[in-house]
Amino acid sequence: MLKLFELSPSPNNLKVVLALNFKGIPYKTERVDPADRSNVVESSGQELTPAIEDRGIRLNDSEAILQYLDANYSDTPRLFPKDRANRKRCEEWHKRLNAEIGRHWLPPFLFAIKRVEELDATALAAFHGSLANFEQELSLRGHFAEGPDDAICDLRMAMWLAYAMPGEALIDRVGLFKRFREVYAVEPGRYPKLEKFLEPWHPLM
Ligand SMILES: N[C@@H](CCC(=O)N[C@@H](CS)C(=O)NCC(=O)O)C(=O)O
């Protein structure tokens, strides 16, 4: 069975968990202790997570893992489109989310995990501004993916939203998400369309 080396509060790790569950691929998790990374180092030769072992393959880097899963589990729902034009469109979306959400997400995250002492209120306000924009975009449709085989677009958005609007199952699995919910301070009902968008992703986290 596929083995996932996971450092659970991290977005790259959550992205791979979402992908495995979306595809319905059975896996077991080996937790990585941030203070002792010997298990992931022994497996992958480097200390960053996520990493996987599967069918004799040892692989790290979340994006490489997603590509590996699509290529090697071809009987499961695809994450990425097959054709070049649609893959490019998904890559543009990826860049847009990093610029409009990921960038502002980081300072409050560092505060939440106590890597910095003060909450960066400007970044938090920008994070909320981006959520408000995406809420508007959802007025036109119920999700962000546009074509067949581009679940990755929605999955990437679900990953970021999970920090501000985690489901109870995620909080049960990774207690820190309760703290993230407090720090990102999105009160229920503020972004109803994003909440609805996120609903089907909660069981996959
Ligand atoms: N490009 C890599 C980045 C991996 C990475 O930076 N992993 C982080 C967690 S998201 C990590 O292990 N950081 C070390 C730490 O948190 O101390 C990927 O996408 O997997």
PDB file of C-alpha atoms and ligand atoms in Angstrom:
ATOM      1  CA  MET A   1       0.000   0.000   0.000  1.00  0.00           C
ATOM      2  CA  LEU A   2       1.162   3.527  -0.762  1.00  0.00           C
ATOM      3  CA  LYS A   3       2.907   5.164   2.194  1.00  0.00           C
ATOM      4  CA  LEU A   4       2.633   8.918   2.724  1.00  0.00           C
ATOM      5  CA  PHE A   5       5.158  10.732   4.890  1.00  0.00           C
ATOM      6  CA  GLU A   6       3.056  13.563   6.228  1.00  0.00           C
ATOM      7  CA  LEU A   7       3.639  16.746   8.195  1.00  0.00           C
ATOM      8  CA  SER A   8      -0.002  17.476   8.592  1.00  0.00           C
ATOM      9  CA  PRO A   9      -0.419  21.240   9.086  1.00  0.00           C
ATOM     10  CA  SER A  10       1.305  21.966   5.772  1.00  0.00           C
ATOM     11  CA  PRO A  11      -0.549  22.877   2.573  1.00  0.00           C
ATOM     12  CA  ASN A  12       1.649  20.736   0.311  1.00  0.00           C
ATOM     13  CA  ASN A  13       0.829  17.754   2.509  1.00  0.00           C
ATOM     14  CA  LEU A  14      -2.876  18.552   2.569  1.00  0.00           C
ATOM     15  CA  LYS A  15      -2.822  18.821  -1.225  1.00  0.00           C
ATOM     16  CA  VAL A  16      -1.529  15.248  -1.521  1.00  0.00           C
ATOM     17  CA  VAL A  17      -4.027  13.952   1.076  1.00  0.00           C
ATOM     18  CA  LEU A  18      -6.824  15.588  -0.942  1.00  0.00           C
ATOM     19  CA  ALA A  19      -5.505  14.049  -4.162  1.00  0.00           C
ATOM     20  CA  LEU A  20      -5.233  10.531  -2.698  1.00  0.00           C
ATOM     21  CA  ASN A  21      -8.716  10.696  -1.220  1.00  0.00           C
ATOM     22  CA  PHE A  22     -10.203  12.283  -4.341  1.00  0.00           C
ATOM     23  CA  LYS A  23      -8.798   9.430  -6.402  1.00  0.00           C
ATOM     24  CA  GLY A  24      -9.792   6.815  -3.817  1.00  0.00           C
ATOM     25  CA  ILE A  25      -6.256   5.419  -3.587  1.00  0.00           C
ATOM     26  CA  PRO A  26      -5.690   3.438  -0.374  1.00  0.00           C
ATOM     27  CA  TYR A  27      -2.694   4.660   1.611  1.00  0.00           C
ATOM     28  CA  LYS A  28      -1.198   4.646   5.055  1.00  0.00           C
ATOM     29  CA  THR A  29       0.295   7.666   6.725  1.00  0.00           C
ATOM     30  CA  GLU A  30       3.627   7.895   8.463  1.00  0.00           C
ATOM     31  CA  ARG A  31       3.762  11.084  10.501  1.00  0.00           C
ATOM     32  CA  VAL A  32       6.881  13.200  10.260  1.00  0.00           C
ATOM     33  CA  ASP A  33       7.994  14.888  13.452  1.00  0.00           C
ATOM     34  CA  PRO A  34       9.242  18.397  12.576  1.00  0.00           C
ATOM     35  CA  ALA A  35      11.953  17.989  15.213  1.00  0.00           C
ATOM     36  CA  ASP A  36      13.103  14.572  13.939  1.00  0.00           C
ATOM     37  CA  ARG A  37      12.785  13.983  10.229  1.00  0.00           C
ATOM     38  CA  SER A  38      14.828  10.793  10.154  1.00  0.00           C
ATOM     39  CA  ASN A  39      12.002   8.688   8.693  1.00  0.00           C
ATOM     40  CA  VAL A  40      11.441  10.939   5.670  1.00  0.00           C
ATOM     41  CA  VAL A  41      15.189  11.477   5.214  1.00  0.00           C
ATOM     42  CA  GLU A  42      15.790   7.741   5.249  1.00  0.00           C
ATOM     43  CA  SER A  43      13.096   7.173   2.669  1.00  0.00           C
ATOM     44  CA  SER A  44      13.597  10.094   0.293  1.00  0.00           C
ATOM     45  CA  GLY A  45      17.106  11.374   0.953  1.00  0.00           C
ATOM     46  CA  GLN A  46      15.862  14.843   1.916  1.00  0.00           C
ATOM     47  CA  GLU A  47      13.857  16.278   4.777  1.00  0.00           C
ATOM     48  CA  LEU A  48      10.900  18.040   3.193  1.00  0.00           C
ATOM     49  CA  THR A  49       7.396  16.643   3.154  1.00  0.00           C
ATOM     50  CA  PRO A  50       5.270  15.277   1.601  1.00  0.00           C
ATOM     51  CA  ALA A  51       7.018  12.187   0.301  1.00  0.00           C
ATOM     52  CA  ILE A  52       5.665   8.820  -0.766  1.00  0.00           C
ATOM     53  CA  GLU A  53       6.744   5.231  -1.194  1.00  0.00           C
ATOM     54  CA  ASP A  54       4.732   3.252  -3.672  1.00  0.00           C
ATOM     55  CA  ARG A  55       5.420   0.123  -5.742  1.00  0.00           C
ATOM     56  CA  GLY A  56       9.160   0.468  -5.196  1.00  0.00           C
ATOM     57  CA  ILE A  57       9.155   4.192  -6.077  1.00  0.00           C
ATOM     58  CA  ARG A  58      10.274   6.815  -3.569  1.00  0.00           C
ATOM     59  CA  LEU A  59       9.222  10.318  -4.447  1.00  0.00           C
ATOM     60  CA  ASN A  60       9.077  13.730  -2.811  1.00  0.00           C
ATOM     61  CA  ASP A  61       7.648  17.090  -3.918  1.00  0.00           C
ATOM     62  CA  SER A  62       3.875  17.484  -3.870  1.00  0.00           C
ATOM     63  CA  GLU A  63       3.559  18.482  -7.521  1.00  0.00           C
ATOM     64  CA  ALA A  64       5.664  15.529  -8.662  1.00  0.00           C
ATOM     65  CA  ILE A  65       3.522  13.254  -6.491  1.00  0.00           C
ATOM     66  CA  LEU A  66       0.279  14.554  -8.044  1.00  0.00           C
ATOM     67  CA  GLN A  67       1.660  13.931 -11.537  1.00  0.00           C
ATOM     68  CA  TYR A  68       2.830  10.479 -10.465  1.00  0.00           C
ATOM     69  CA  LEU A  69      -0.649   9.601  -9.167  1.00  0.00           C
ATOM     70  CA  ASP A  70      -2.344  10.651 -12.398  1.00  0.00           C
ATOM     71  CA  ALA A  71       0.186   8.735 -14.489  1.00  0.00           C
ATOM     72  CA  ASN A  72       0.199   5.559 -12.410  1.00  0.00           C
ATOM     73  CA  TYR A  73      -3.409   5.286 -11.237  1.00  0.00           C
ATOM     74  CA  SER A  74      -5.026   5.782 -14.616  1.00  0.00           C
ATOM     75  CA  ASP A  75      -8.221   4.000 -13.571  1.00  0.00           C
ATOM     76  CA  THR A  76      -8.978   6.702 -10.976  1.00  0.00           C
ATOM     77  CA  PRO A  77     -10.489  10.172 -11.583  1.00  0.00           C
ATOM     78  CA  ARG A  78      -7.907  12.442 -13.199  1.00  0.00           C
ATOM     79  CA  LEU A  79      -6.543  15.537 -11.501  1.00  0.00           C
ATOM     80  CA  PHE A  80      -4.994  17.169 -14.575  1.00  0.00           C
ATOM     81  CA  PRO A  81      -6.308  17.532 -18.106  1.00  0.00           C
ATOM     82  CA  LYS A  82      -4.508  15.489 -20.737  1.00  0.00           C
ATOM     83  CA  ASP A  83      -4.188  18.135 -23.404  1.00  0.00           C
ATOM     84  CA  ARG A  84      -1.629  20.880 -23.418  1.00  0.00           C
ATOM     85  CA  ALA A  85      -3.933  23.911 -23.713  1.00  0.00           C
ATOM     86  CA  ASN A  86      -6.027  22.895 -20.713  1.00  0.00           C
ATOM     87  CA  ARG A  87      -2.950  21.970 -18.689  1.00  0.00           C
ATOM     88  CA  LYS A  88      -1.629  25.455 -19.374  1.00  0.00           C
ATOM     89  CA  ARG A  89      -4.922  26.981 -18.228  1.00  0.00           C
ATOM     90  CA  CYS A  90      -4.701  24.992 -14.966  1.00  0.00           C
ATOM     91  CA  GLU A  91      -1.125  26.178 -14.474  1.00  0.00           C
ATOM     92  CA  GLU A  92      -2.242  29.786 -14.883  1.00  0.00           C
ATOM     93  CA  TRP A  93      -4.892  29.161 -12.218  1.00  0.00           C
ATOM     94  CA  HIS A  94      -2.227  27.663  -9.946  1.00  0.00           C
ATOM     95  CA  LYS A  95      -0.112  30.808 -10.326  1.00  0.00           C
ATOM     96  CA  ARG A  96      -3.106  33.021  -9.725  1.00  0.00           C
ATOM     97  CA  LEU A  97      -4.005  31.223  -6.477  1.00  0.00           C
ATOM     98  CA  ASN A  98      -0.430  31.452  -5.254  1.00  0.00           C
ATOM     99  CA  ALA A  99      -0.363  35.179  -5.989  1.00  0.00           C
ATOM    100  CA  GLU A 100      -3.823  36.042  -4.700  1.00  0.00           C
ATOM    101  CA  ILE A 101      -4.200  33.634  -1.775  1.00  0.00           C
ATOM    102  CA  GLY A 102      -0.977  31.793  -0.951  1.00  0.00           C
ATOM    103  CA  ARG A 103       1.061  34.962  -0.621  1.00  0.00           C
ATOM    104  CA  HIS A 104      -1.347  36.512   1.904  1.00  0.00           C
ATOM    105  CA  TRP A 105      -2.014  33.190   3.621  1.00  0.00           C
ATOM    106  CA  LEU A 106       1.606  32.761   4.705  1.00  0.00           C
ATOM    107  CA  PRO A 107       2.111  35.514   7.346  1.00  0.00           C
ATOM    108  CA  PRO A 108      -0.986  34.550   9.396  1.00  0.00           C
ATOM    109  CA  PHE A 109       0.056  30.889   9.089  1.00  0.00           C
ATOM    110  CA  LEU A 110       3.492  31.696  10.506  1.00  0.00           C
ATOM    111  CA  PHE A 111       1.792  33.537  13.349  1.00  0.00           C
ATOM    112  CA  ALA A 112      -0.556  30.606  13.976  1.00  0.00           C
ATOM    113  CA  ILE A 113       2.315  28.142  14.261  1.00  0.00           C
ATOM    114  CA  LYS A 114       4.236  30.625  16.435  1.00  0.00           C
ATOM    115  CA  ARG A 115       7.090  31.194  14.009  1.00  0.00           C
ATOM    116  CA  VAL A 116       6.440  34.958  14.232  1.00  0.00           C
ATOM    117  CA  GLU A 117       5.165  36.882  17.226  1.00  0.00           C
ATOM    118  CA  GLU A 118       2.776  39.334  15.605  1.00  0.00           C
ATOM    119  CA  LEU A 119      -0.167  38.786  13.351  1.00  0.00           C
ATOM    120  CA  ASP A 120       0.335  40.659  10.082  1.00  0.00           C
ATOM    121  CA  ALA A 121      -3.012  42.461   9.848  1.00  0.00           C
ATOM    122  CA  THR A 122      -2.290  43.752   6.333  1.00  0.00           C
ATOM    123  CA  ALA A 123      -1.728  40.257   5.006  1.00  0.00           C
ATOM    124  CA  LEU A 124      -4.840  39.005   6.775  1.00  0.00           C
ATOM    125  CA  ALA A 125      -6.926  41.817   5.251  1.00  0.00           C
ATOM    126  CA  ALA A 126      -5.501  41.009   1.800  1.00  0.00           C
ATOM    127  CA  PHE A 127      -6.326  37.324   2.361  1.00  0.00           C
ATOM    128  CA  HIS A 128      -9.924  38.279   3.138  1.00  0.00           C
ATOM    129  CA  GLY A 129     -10.019  40.617   0.136  1.00  0.00           C
ATOM    130  CA  SER A 130      -9.061  37.724  -2.117  1.00  0.00           C
ATOM    131  CA  LEU A 131     -11.693  35.455  -0.576  1.00  0.00           C
ATOM    132  CA  ALA A 132     -14.290  38.180  -1.208  1.00  0.00           C
ATOM    133  CA  ASN A 133     -13.198  38.341  -4.870  1.00  0.00           C
ATOM    134  CA  PHE A 134     -13.422  34.591  -5.312  1.00  0.00           C
ATOM    135  CA  GLU A 135     -16.820  34.611  -3.587  1.00  0.00           C
ATOM    136  CA  GLN A 136     -17.961  37.030  -6.306  1.00  0.00           C
ATOM    137  CA  GLU A 137     -16.581  34.792  -9.028  1.00  0.00           C
ATOM    138  CA  LEU A 138     -18.615  31.904  -7.661  1.00  0.00           C
ATOM    139  CA  SER A 139     -21.803  33.908  -8.253  1.00  0.00           C
ATOM    140  CA  LEU A 140     -21.414  32.884 -11.866  1.00  0.00           C
ATOM    141  CA  ARG A 141     -20.869  29.166 -11.213  1.00  0.00           C
ATOM    142  CA  GLY A 142     -20.592  26.664  -8.382  1.00  0.00           C
ATOM    143  CA  HIS A 143     -16.945  25.748  -8.765  1.00  0.00           C
ATOM    144  CA  PHE A 144     -13.694  26.987 -10.263  1.00  0.00           C
ATOM    145  CA  ALA A 145     -12.769  24.082 -12.527  1.00  0.00           C
ATOM    146  CA  GLU A 146     -13.865  24.838 -16.064  1.00  0.00           C
ATOM    147  CA  GLY A 147     -13.379  21.719 -18.109  1.00  0.00           C
ATOM    148  CA  PRO A 148     -13.233  17.946 -17.898  1.00  0.00           C
ATOM    149  CA  ASP A 149     -10.319  16.467 -15.999  1.00  0.00           C
ATOM    150  CA  ASP A 150      -9.298  19.635 -14.219  1.00  0.00           C
ATOM    151  CA  ALA A 151     -10.281  18.764 -10.648  1.00  0.00           C
ATOM    152  CA  ILE A 152      -6.859  20.086  -9.694  1.00  0.00           C
ATOM    153  CA  CYS A 153      -8.206  23.657 -10.010  1.00  0.00           C
ATOM    154  CA  ASP A 154     -10.869  23.068  -7.370  1.00  0.00           C
ATOM    155  CA  LEU A 155      -8.541  20.951  -5.254  1.00  0.00           C
ATOM    156  CA  ARG A 156      -6.023  23.783  -5.050  1.00  0.00           C
ATOM    157  CA  MET A 157      -8.712  26.211  -3.946  1.00  0.00           C
ATOM    158  CA  ALA A 158     -10.097  23.723  -1.386  1.00  0.00           C
ATOM    159  CA  MET A 159      -6.599  23.378   0.067  1.00  0.00           C
ATOM    160  CA  TRP A 160      -6.293  27.111   0.752  1.00  0.00           C
ATOM    161  CA  LEU A 161      -9.840  27.509   2.016  1.00  0.00           C
ATOM    162  CA  ALA A 162      -9.343  24.663   4.496  1.00  0.00           C
ATOM    163  CA  TYR A 163      -7.215  26.943   6.677  1.00  0.00           C
ATOM    164  CA  ALA A 164      -9.946  29.545   7.053  1.00  0.00           C
ATOM    165  CA  MET A 165     -12.948  27.189   6.985  1.00  0.00           C
ATOM    166  CA  PRO A 166     -11.787  23.756   8.183  1.00  0.00           C
ATOM    167  CA  GLY A 167     -14.345  21.011   8.631  1.00  0.00           C
ATOM    168  CA  GLU A 168     -14.719  19.257  11.963  1.00  0.00           C
ATOM    169  CA  ALA A 169     -13.119  16.071  10.612  1.00  0.00           C
ATOM    170  CA  LEU A 170      -9.976  17.969   9.664  1.00  0.00           C
ATOM    171  CA  ILE A 171      -9.863  19.631  13.069  1.00  0.00           C
ATOM    172  CA  ASP A 172     -10.239  16.200  14.685  1.00  0.00           C
ATOM    173  CA  ARG A 173      -7.403  14.818  12.573  1.00  0.00           C
ATOM    174  CA  VAL A 174      -5.089  17.817  12.883  1.00  0.00           C
ATOM    175  CA  GLY A 175      -5.885  19.917  15.942  1.00  0.00           C
ATOM    176  CA  LEU A 176      -3.915  22.917  14.660  1.00  0.00           C
ATOM    177  CA  PHE A 177      -6.677  23.664  12.160  1.00  0.00           C
ATOM    178  CA  LYS A 178      -8.787  24.944  15.050  1.00  0.00           C
ATOM    179  CA  ARG A 179      -6.079  27.513  15.664  1.00  0.00           C
ATOM    180  CA  PHE A 180      -5.937  28.345  11.933  1.00  0.00           C
ATOM    181  CA  ARG A 181      -9.699  28.908  11.930  1.00  0.00           C
ATOM    182  CA  GLU A 182      -9.323  31.388  14.792  1.00  0.00           C
ATOM    183  CA  VAL A 183      -6.393  33.212  13.209  1.00  0.00           C
ATOM    184  CA  TYR A 184      -7.932  33.548   9.715  1.00  0.00           C
ATOM    185  CA  ALA A 185     -11.124  34.666  11.455  1.00  0.00           C
ATOM    186  CA  VAL A 186     -13.709  33.880   8.796  1.00  0.00           C
ATOM    187  CA  GLU A 187     -17.000  33.847  10.644  1.00  0.00           C
ATOM    188  CA  PRO A 188     -19.569  31.295   9.362  1.00  0.00           C
ATOM    189  CA  GLY A 189     -21.830  32.739   6.666  1.00  0.00           C
ATOM    190  CA  ARG A 190     -19.390  35.433   5.542  1.00  0.00           C
ATOM    191  CA  TYR A 191     -18.551  33.651   2.265  1.00  0.00           C
ATOM    192  CA  PRO A 192     -21.558  31.389   1.726  1.00  0.00           C
ATOM    193  CA  LYS A 193     -20.674  30.382  -1.828  1.00  0.00           C
ATOM    194  CA  LEU A 194     -17.135  29.435  -0.866  1.00  0.00           C
ATOM    195  CA  GLU A 195     -18.562  27.438   2.040  1.00  0.00           C
ATOM    196  CA  LYS A 196     -20.868  25.567  -0.306  1.00  0.00           C
ATOM    197  CA  PHE A 197     -18.044  25.034  -2.777  1.00  0.00           C
ATOM    198  CA  LEU A 198     -15.939  23.528   0.024  1.00  0.00           C
ATOM    199  CA  GLU A 199     -18.595  21.117   1.315  1.00  0.00           C
ATOM    200  CA  PRO A 200     -17.774  18.137  -0.948  1.00  0.00           C
ATOM    201  CA  TRP A 201     -14.071  18.504  -0.186  1.00  0.00           C
ATOM    202  CA  HIS A 202     -14.410  18.276   3.614  1.00  0.00           C
ATOM    203  CA  PRO A 203     -14.714  14.453   3.675  1.00  0.00           C
ATOM    204  CA  LEU A 204     -11.537  14.216   1.582  1.00  0.00           C
ATOM    205  CA  MET A 205      -9.387  16.051   4.130  1.00  0.00           C
TER     206      MET A 205
HETATM  207  N1  LIG B   1       8.202  21.891  -3.320  1.00  0.00           N
HETATM  208  C1  LIG B   1       7.975  21.026  -2.196  1.00  0.00           C
HETATM  209  C2  LIG B   1       8.069  21.836  -0.947  1.00  0.00           C
HETATM  210  C3  LIG B   1       8.084  20.941   0.253  1.00  0.00           C
HETATM  211  C4  LIG B   1       8.073  21.749   1.521  1.00  0.00           C
HETATM  212  O1  LIG B   1       8.498  22.923   1.592  1.00  0.00           O
HETATM  213  N2  LIG B   1       7.580  21.090   2.565  1.00  0.00           N
HETATM  214  C5  LIG B   1       7.423  21.755   3.829  1.00  0.00           C
HETATM  215  C6  LIG B   1       6.024  21.554   4.343  1.00  0.00           C
HETATM  216  S1  LIG B   1       4.876  22.350   3.223  1.00  0.00           S
HETATM  217  C7  LIG B   1       8.389  21.217   4.825  1.00  0.00           C
HETATM  218  O2  LIG B   1       8.591  20.027   4.977  1.00  0.00           O
HETATM  219  N3  LIG B   1       8.989  22.202   5.518  1.00  0.00           N
HETATM  220  C8  LIG B   1       9.882  22.029   6.580  1.00  0.00           C
HETATM  221  C9  LIG B   1       9.307  22.542   7.874  1.00  0.00           C
HETATM  222  O3  LIG B   1       8.095  22.769   7.935  1.00  0.00           O
HETATM  223  O4  LIG B   1      10.060  22.659   8.817  1.00  0.00           O
HETATM  224  C10 LIG B   1       6.573  20.369  -2.317  1.00  0.00           C
HETATM  225  O5  LIG B   1       5.717  20.905  -3.028  1.00  0.00           O
HETATM  226  O6  LIG B   1       6.359  19.301  -1.730  1.00  0.00           O
END
